Amino acid sequence: MKTKNPTLHQQIRDLAKAKKAIILAHNYQPAQIQDVADLCGDSLEMSIKAAATDADIIVCCGVRFMAETAAILCPDKIVLLPNLDAGCPMADMVTPEALVKRKKELGGIPVVTYVNSSAAVKAVSDICCTSANVIKVLNTLKEDEVLMTPDRNLAMYAAANTDKKVHLWEGYCPCHNDLSVEAVKASKAAHPQALFIAHPECPPNVLELADSIQSTSGMIRFAGESSADQFIIGTETGLIYPISKAHPKKTFFPVSDQLVCTDMKKTRLQDIWDCLENMSGRVVVEEAVRIKALAAVKKMINIK
Ligand code: 13P
Ligand code: SF4
């Protein structure tokens, strides 16, 4: 699949080199954005890369919480979000005030916050997690009871796979949460040889039908390690591009063409060039918030 706009693609690469910038892209980004990036990955990989880079500028092609996470980890670097309108509806389903209140009602139990959240929410959390490490994160906590926010589906998945009592927050990803059992069954009937890999943001009745539950990069690894050669992909349709590129001899079917995150599709090549050229789209996290959020993000990244 040829996706590059050769002129603009090369201009972006030249500009990134001249400005000592690294371009990170999430696995759901449009194909031409993934192609121009230095690194594509899931939320965990993007945070780890941001924490380790020696670039002066981090261009974060994804949604706002990803750029905020980079800004939390790298206060001395310039973090740019090419399209400032790219947000995450699930991240907006929790506020720091409501979270502090709920934690108090529950007697101060640890709050485990999915990285799909604002910096302000991370700042009042004990530890962060991603879809790739949620079970590991819960298992590192000595307490038996936790409050997880904002994704209730991820929390139910974690509860089913640990011994912890998990209190839910009523947030969800609108696109994953809408995936129905009927759509999965129809896809399985159409592709009877295929394994079904699902993202933990899907509802529990969908996860019950999965052969494997993975983060986006986990899906790419799973497909490589599996002896199967056909897969139904139960996550945002953008993943079809990197997973097919990584495993060109295998076949991948989106479980539903409705599973599209409009925010993840907002980045255009021109936005990347513009933000690098004009140093626009800068994401800064207020220092008092950053210091507290950093503790929760660092605790997660330091888990081996
Ligand atoms: P991961 O790529 O970390 O699995 O996250 C999925 C997601 O919804 C990001 O917004
Ligand atoms: Fe948020 Fe869902 Fe989009 Fe991820 S896919 S950015 S969780 S709305």
Tab-separated table of N, CA, C and O in Angstrom, residues 161-244:
chain	number	residue	atom	x	y	z
A	161	ASN	N	-9.251	-10.446	35.927
A	161	ASN	CA	-7.929	-11.066	35.751
A	161	ASN	C	-6.959	-10.820	36.901
A	161	ASN	O	-5.753	-11.037	36.750
A	162	THR	N	-7.496	-10.306	38.014
A	162	THR	CA	-6.674	-10.134	39.219
A	162	THR	C	-7.541	-10.540	40.415
A	162	THR	O	-8.737	-10.790	40.265
A	163	ASP	N	-6.929	-10.552	41.601
A	163	ASP	CA	-7.703	-10.852	42.810
A	163	ASP	C	-8.241	-9.586	43.465
A	163	ASP	O	-8.791	-9.640	44.564
A	164	LYS	N	-8.075	-8.442	42.819
A	164	LYS	CA	-8.463	-7.165	43.446
A	164	LYS	C	-9.968	-6.929	43.364
A	164	LYS	O	-10.613	-7.341	42.392
A	165	LYS	N	-10.465	-6.218	44.362
A	165	LYS	CA	-11.822	-5.689	44.245
A	165	LYS	C	-11.685	-4.339	43.551
A	165	LYS	O	-10.965	-3.452	44.028
A	166	VAL	N	-12.331	-4.214	42.403
A	166	VAL	CA	-12.159	-2.999	41.601
A	166	VAL	C	-13.461	-2.197	41.584
A	166	VAL	O	-14.499	-2.699	41.141
A	167	HIS	N	-13.399	-0.969	42.070
A	167	HIS	CA	-14.549	-0.069	41.975
A	167	HIS	C	-14.492	0.626	40.622
A	167	HIS	O	-13.436	1.121	40.221
A	168	LEU	N	-15.618	0.656	39.936
A	168	LEU	CA	-15.645	1.178	38.564
A	168	LEU	C	-15.964	2.661	38.533
A	168	LEU	O	-16.652	3.182	39.409
A	169	TRP	N	-15.521	3.304	37.490
A	169	TRP	CA	-15.955	4.652	37.129
A	169	TRP	C	-16.779	4.487	35.857
A	169	TRP	O	-16.407	3.698	34.995
A	170	GLU	N	-17.862	5.240	35.744
A	170	GLU	CA	-18.766	4.986	34.601
A	170	GLU	C	-18.323	5.691	33.308
A	170	GLU	O	-19.108	6.385	32.667
A	171	GLY	N	-17.058	5.550	32.953
A	171	GLY	CA	-16.589	6.104	31.681
A	171	GLY	C	-16.402	4.985	30.660
A	171	GLY	O	-16.370	3.805	31.024
A	172	TYR	N	-16.295	5.360	29.408
A	172	TYR	CA	-16.111	4.350	28.353
A	172	TYR	C	-15.626	5.047	27.082
A	172	TYR	O	-15.811	6.261	26.914
A	173	CYS	N	-15.016	4.257	26.201
A	173	CYS	CA	-14.646	4.775	24.884
A	173	CYS	C	-15.865	4.614	23.979
A	173	CYS	O	-16.312	3.474	23.750
A	174	PRO	N	-16.406	5.706	23.451
A	174	PRO	CA	-17.637	5.575	22.663
A	174	PRO	C	-17.493	4.600	21.493
A	174	PRO	O	-18.440	3.875	21.177
A	175	CYS	N	-16.335	4.550	20.865
A	175	CYS	CA	-16.276	3.653	19.697
A	175	CYS	C	-16.121	2.193	20.108
A	175	CYS	O	-16.852	1.334	19.603
A	176	HIS	N	-15.263	1.857	21.055
A	176	HIS	CA	-15.137	0.448	21.474
A	176	HIS	C	-16.393	-0.041	22.202
A	176	HIS	O	-16.809	-1.196	22.066
A	177	ASN	N	-16.978	0.839	23.007
A	177	ASN	CA	-18.120	0.432	23.817
A	177	ASN	C	-19.343	0.078	22.952
A	177	ASN	O	-20.210	-0.676	23.368
A	178	ASP	N	-19.395	0.642	21.762
A	178	ASP	CA	-20.537	0.393	20.871
A	178	ASP	C	-20.427	-0.920	20.109
A	178	ASP	O	-21.349	-1.306	19.399
A	179	LEU	N	-19.287	-1.576	20.214
A	179	LEU	CA	-19.146	-2.846	19.475
A	179	LEU	C	-20.084	-3.884	20.084
A	179	LEU	O	-20.059	-4.136	21.290
A	180	SER	N	-20.931	-4.476	19.235
A	180	SER	CA	-21.945	-5.403	19.761
A	180	SER	C	-21.526	-6.856	19.532
A	180	SER	O	-20.736	-7.177	18.632
A	181	VAL	N	-22.113	-7.721	20.352
A	181	VAL	CA	-21.914	-9.167	20.214
A	181	VAL	C	-22.386	-9.615	18.822
A	181	VAL	O	-21.737	-10.451	18.174
A	182	GLU	N	-23.474	-9.022	18.352
A	182	GLU	CA	-24.021	-9.397	17.029
A	182	GLU	C	-22.996	-9.097	15.927
A	182	GLU	O	-22.789	-9.919	15.034
A	183	ALA	N	-22.343	-7.930	16.027
A	183	ALA	CA	-21.345	-7.570	15.003
A	183	ALA	C	-20.176	-8.552	15.034
A	183	ALA	O	-19.664	-8.976	13.993
A	184	VAL	N	-19.763	-8.934	16.248
A	184	VAL	CA	-18.637	-9.888	16.367
A	184	VAL	C	-19.056	-11.240	15.781
A	184	VAL	O	-18.303	-11.854	15.004
A	185	LYS	N	-20.260	-11.677	16.133
A	185	LYS	CA	-20.711	-12.990	15.637
A	185	LYS	C	-20.843	-12.989	14.119
A	185	LYS	O	-20.490	-13.965	13.455
A	186	ALA	N	-21.303	-11.881	13.562
A	186	ALA	CA	-21.430	-11.785	12.096
A	186	ALA	C	-20.049	-11.859	11.451
A	186	ALA	O	-19.853	-12.549	10.438
A	187	SER	N	-19.083	-11.188	12.058
A	187	SER	CA	-17.731	-11.191	11.501
A	187	SER	C	-17.111	-12.591	11.610
A	187	SER	O	-16.438	-13.076	10.688
A	188	LYS	N	-17.363	-13.250	12.759
A	188	LYS	CA	-16.835	-14.616	12.922
A	188	LYS	C	-17.467	-15.561	11.903
A	188	LYS	O	-16.798	-16.457	11.372
A	189	ALA	N	-18.759	-15.370	11.632
A	189	ALA	CA	-19.436	-16.241	10.656
A	189	ALA	C	-18.867	-16.000	9.252
A	189	ALA	O	-18.711	-16.929	8.460
A	190	ALA	N	-18.529	-14.747	8.965
A	190	ALA	CA	-17.981	-14.419	7.639
A	190	ALA	C	-16.543	-14.912	7.480
A	190	ALA	O	-16.089	-15.162	6.365
A	191	HIS	N	-15.819	-15.017	8.624
A	191	HIS	CA	-14.396	-15.422	8.569
A	191	HIS	C	-14.156	-16.537	9.584
A	191	HIS	O	-13.499	-16.329	10.606
A	192	PRO	N	-14.688	-17.727	9.319
A	192	PRO	CA	-14.648	-18.794	10.328
A	192	PRO	C	-13.244	-19.265	10.708
A	192	PRO	O	-13.054	-19.829	11.783
A	193	GLN	N	-12.263	-19.023	9.856
A	193	GLN	CA	-10.885	-19.477	10.168
A	193	GLN	C	-10.136	-18.462	11.028
A	193	GLN	O	-9.031	-18.746	11.510
A	194	ALA	N	-10.692	-17.271	11.170
A	194	ALA	CA	-9.932	-16.180	11.796
A	194	ALA	C	-10.042	-16.200	13.316
A	194	ALA	O	-11.082	-16.534	13.878
A	195	LEU	N	-8.941	-15.809	13.983
A	195	LEU	CA	-8.977	-15.587	15.436
A	195	LEU	C	-9.494	-14.175	15.682
A	195	LEU	O	-9.220	-13.267	14.892
A	196	PHE	N	-10.207	-14.008	16.787
A	196	PHE	CA	-10.741	-12.687	17.120
A	196	PHE	C	-9.896	-12.081	18.243
A	196	PHE	O	-9.809	-12.639	19.340
A	197	ILE	N	-9.230	-10.960	17.954
A	197	ILE	CA	-8.416	-10.265	18.972
A	197	ILE	C	-9.167	-8.986	19.355
A	197	ILE	O	-9.537	-8.190	18.474
A	198	ALA	N	-9.380	-8.784	20.658
A	198	ALA	CA	-10.170	-7.626	21.090
A	198	ALA	C	-9.368	-6.718	22.013
A	198	ALA	O	-8.470	-7.165	22.738
A	199	HIS	N	-9.729	-5.439	22.003
A	199	HIS	CA	-9.109	-4.449	22.894
A	199	HIS	C	-9.911	-4.426	24.199
A	199	HIS	O	-11.145	-4.503	24.165
A	200	PRO	N	-9.213	-4.266	25.341
A	200	PRO	CA	-9.953	-4.292	26.618
A	200	PRO	C	-10.910	-3.116	26.831
A	200	PRO	O	-11.644	-3.103	27.820
A	201	GLU	N	-10.938	-2.147	25.920
A	201	GLU	CA	-11.962	-1.093	26.009
A	201	GLU	C	-13.329	-1.592	25.521
A	201	GLU	O	-14.330	-0.885	25.641
A	202	CYS	N	-13.369	-2.806	24.946
A	202	CYS	CA	-14.657	-3.369	24.494
A	202	CYS	C	-15.449	-3.866	25.704
A	202	CYS	O	-14.873	-4.237	26.728
A	203	PRO	N	-16.780	-3.930	25.570
A	203	PRO	CA	-17.601	-4.412	26.695
A	203	PRO	C	-17.321	-5.883	27.020
A	203	PRO	O	-16.871	-6.646	26.154
A	204	PRO	N	-17.618	-6.304	28.267
A	204	PRO	CA	-17.320	-7.679	28.705
A	204	PRO	C	-17.942	-8.761	27.821
A	204	PRO	O	-17.301	-9.785	27.567
A	205	ASN	N	-19.174	-8.555	27.329
A	205	ASN	CA	-19.790	-9.620	26.515
A	205	ASN	C	-19.063	-9.800	25.172
A	205	ASN	O	-19.078	-10.889	24.588
A	206	VAL	N	-18.402	-8.753	24.715
A	206	VAL	CA	-17.582	-8.865	23.494
A	206	VAL	C	-16.259	-9.562	23.838
A	206	VAL	O	-15.794	-10.449	23.111
A	207	LEU	N	-15.676	-9.176	24.977
A	207	LEU	CA	-14.385	-9.784	25.374
A	207	LEU	C	-14.530	-11.292	25.592
A	207	LEU	O	-13.585	-12.047	25.355
A	208	GLU	N	-15.728	-11.711	26.029
A	208	GLU	CA	-15.957	-13.163	26.213
A	208	GLU	C	-15.770	-13.944	24.917
A	208	GLU	O	-15.477	-15.131	24.935
A	209	LEU	N	-15.968	-13.279	23.794
A	209	LEU	CA	-15.862	-13.965	22.494
A	209	LEU	C	-14.440	-13.926	21.923
A	209	LEU	O	-14.185	-14.471	20.852
A	210	ALA	N	-13.530	-13.274	22.651
A	210	ALA	CA	-12.190	-13.052	22.090
A	210	ALA	C	-11.261	-14.245	22.302
A	210	ALA	O	-11.295	-14.898	23.345
A	211	ASP	N	-10.413	-14.487	21.302
A	211	ASP	CA	-9.349	-15.493	21.464
A	211	ASP	C	-8.173	-14.886	22.207
A	211	ASP	O	-7.398	-15.600	22.838
A	212	SER	N	-8.033	-13.574	22.120
A	212	SER	CA	-6.978	-12.894	22.868
A	212	SER	C	-7.405	-11.444	23.098
A	212	SER	O	-8.093	-10.859	22.250
A	213	ILE	N	-6.993	-10.892	24.250
A	213	ILE	CA	-7.325	-9.497	24.591
A	213	ILE	C	-6.010	-8.749	24.705
A	213	ILE	O	-5.127	-9.155	25.479
A	214	GLN	N	-5.862	-7.691	23.937
A	214	GLN	CA	-4.543	-7.050	23.802
A	214	GLN	C	-4.666	-5.544	23.617
A	214	GLN	O	-5.673	-5.053	23.111
A	215	SER	N	-3.584	-4.831	23.965
A	215	SER	CA	-3.435	-3.424	23.562
A	215	SER	C	-3.209	-3.421	22.050
A	215	SER	O	-3.042	-4.484	21.434
A	216	THR	N	-3.139	-2.237	21.460
A	216	THR	CA	-2.974	-2.210	19.997
A	216	THR	C	-1.638	-2.844	19.562
A	216	THR	O	-1.612	-3.675	18.655
A	217	SER	N	-0.548	-2.471	20.245
A	217	SER	CA	0.738	-3.090	19.864
A	217	SER	C	0.775	-4.561	20.269
A	217	SER	O	1.435	-5.375	19.615
A	218	GLY	N	0.061	-4.900	21.343
A	218	GLY	CA	-0.051	-6.305	21.749
A	218	GLY	C	-0.699	-7.123	20.636
A	218	GLY	O	-0.319	-8.269	20.385
A	219	MET	N	-1.668	-6.535	19.954
A	219	MET	CA	-2.325	-7.241	18.837
A	219	MET	C	-1.324	-7.520	17.722
A	219	MET	O	-1.326	-8.604	17.120
A	220	ILE	N	-0.473	-6.524	17.442
A	220	ILE	CA	0.518	-6.704	16.358
A	220	ILE	C	1.484	-7.833	16.730
A	220	ILE	O	1.783	-8.709	15.918
A	221	ARG	N	1.911	-7.857	17.991
A	221	ARG	CA	2.836	-8.920	18.441
A	221	ARG	C	2.131	-10.287	18.419
A	221	ARG	O	2.679	-11.274	17.931
A	222	PHE	N	0.882	-10.307	18.924
A	222	PHE	CA	0.139	-11.573	18.997
A	222	PHE	C	-0.013	-12.188	17.591
A	222	PHE	O	0.187	-13.389	17.410
A	223	ALA	N	-0.343	-11.346	16.613
A	223	ALA	CA	-0.543	-11.860	15.246
A	223	ALA	C	0.758	-12.459	14.704
A	223	ALA	O	0.730	-13.457	13.972
A	224	GLY	N	1.895	-11.862	15.083
A	224	GLY	CA	3.192	-12.375	14.622
A	224	GLY	C	3.530	-13.705	15.262
A	224	GLY	O	4.106	-14.591	14.630
A	225	GLU	N	3.164	-13.853	16.527
A	225	GLU	CA	3.535	-15.071	17.268
A	225	GLU	C	2.562	-16.219	17.008
A	225	GLU	O	2.896	-17.381	17.214
A	226	SER	N	1.342	-15.903	16.564
A	226	SER	CA	0.318	-16.932	16.380
A	226	SER	C	0.567	-17.735	15.105
A	226	SER	O	1.072	-17.202	14.105
A	227	SER	N	0.167	-19.018	15.135
A	227	SER	CA	0.299	-19.824	13.911
A	227	SER	C	-0.874	-19.559	12.962
A	227	SER	O	-0.854	-19.978	11.805
A	228	ALA	N	-1.904	-18.879	13.441
A	228	ALA	CA	-3.047	-18.560	12.566
A	228	ALA	C	-2.625	-17.545	11.516
A	228	ALA	O	-1.662	-16.799	11.709
A	229	ASP	N	-3.357	-17.520	10.386
A	229	ASP	CA	-2.993	-16.501	9.402
A	229	ASP	C	-4.137	-15.556	9.048
A	229	ASP	O	-4.023	-14.743	8.142
A	230	GLN	N	-5.238	-15.661	9.825
A	230	GLN	CA	-6.338	-14.702	9.626
A	230	GLN	C	-6.807	-14.212	10.990
A	230	GLN	O	-6.939	-15.021	11.932
A	231	PHE	N	-7.113	-12.939	11.063
A	231	PHE	CA	-7.509	-12.350	12.348
A	231	PHE	C	-8.621	-11.333	12.150
A	231	PHE	O	-8.582	-10.536	11.201
A	232	ILE	N	-9.571	-11.343	13.090
A	232	ILE	CA	-10.587	-10.279	13.139
A	232	ILE	C	-10.112	-9.304	14.208
A	232	ILE	O	-9.823	-9.708	15.341
A	233	ILE	N	-10.018	-8.040	13.828
A	233	ILE	CA	-9.414	-7.043	14.716
A	233	ILE	C	-10.492	-6.228	15.438
A	233	ILE	O	-11.201	-5.422	14.820
A	234	GLY	N	-10.564	-6.449	16.747
A	234	GLY	CA	-11.582	-5.793	17.559
A	234	GLY	C	-11.075	-4.519	18.198
A	234	GLY	O	-11.039	-4.389	19.426
A	235	THR	N	-10.666	-3.597	17.350
A	235	THR	CA	-10.294	-2.268	17.853
A	235	THR	C	-10.488	-1.271	16.722
A	235	THR	O	-10.970	-1.620	15.631
A	236	GLU	N	-10.090	-0.038	16.977
A	236	GLU	CA	-10.251	1.038	16.001
A	236	GLU	C	-9.651	0.607	14.656
A	236	GLU	O	-8.562	0.005	14.617
A	237	THR	N	-10.346	0.933	13.574
A	237	THR	CA	-9.952	0.386	12.263
A	237	THR	C	-8.552	0.830	11.802
A	237	THR	O	-7.957	0.174	10.940
A	238	GLY	N	-8.025	1.906	12.387
A	238	GLY	CA	-6.683	2.370	12.017
A	238	GLY	C	-5.621	1.309	12.223
A	238	GLY	O	-4.578	1.324	11.569
A	239	LEU	N	-5.867	0.372	13.140
A	239	LEU	CA	-4.845	-0.644	13.429
A	239	LEU	C	-4.617	-1.586	12.237
A	239	LEU	O	-3.566	-2.225	12.140
A	240	ILE	N	-5.595	-1.671	11.350
A	240	ILE	CA	-5.445	-2.579	10.203
A	240	ILE	C	-4.172	-2.219	9.402
A	240	ILE	O	-3.481	-3.104	8.903
A	241	TYR	N	-3.869	-0.936	9.312
A	241	TYR	CA	-2.689	-0.530	8.524
A	241	TYR	C	-1.374	-1.043	9.125
A	241	TYR	O	-0.644	-1.788	8.460
A	242	PRO	N	-1.047	-0.718	10.394
A	242	PRO	CA	0.248	-1.187	10.906
A	242	PRO	C	0.318	-2.705	11.075
A	242	PRO	O	1.390	-3.299	10.905
A	243	ILE	N	-0.811	-3.330	11.384
A	243	ILE	CA	-0.759	-4.788	11.612
A	243	ILE	C	-0.559	-5.510	10.263
A	243	ILE	O	0.175	-6.503	10.183
A	244	SER	N	-1.162	-4.980	9.202
A	244	SER	CA	-0.978	-5.601	7.873
A	244	SER	C	0.452	-5.353	7.376
A	244	SER	O	1.054	-6.212	6.721
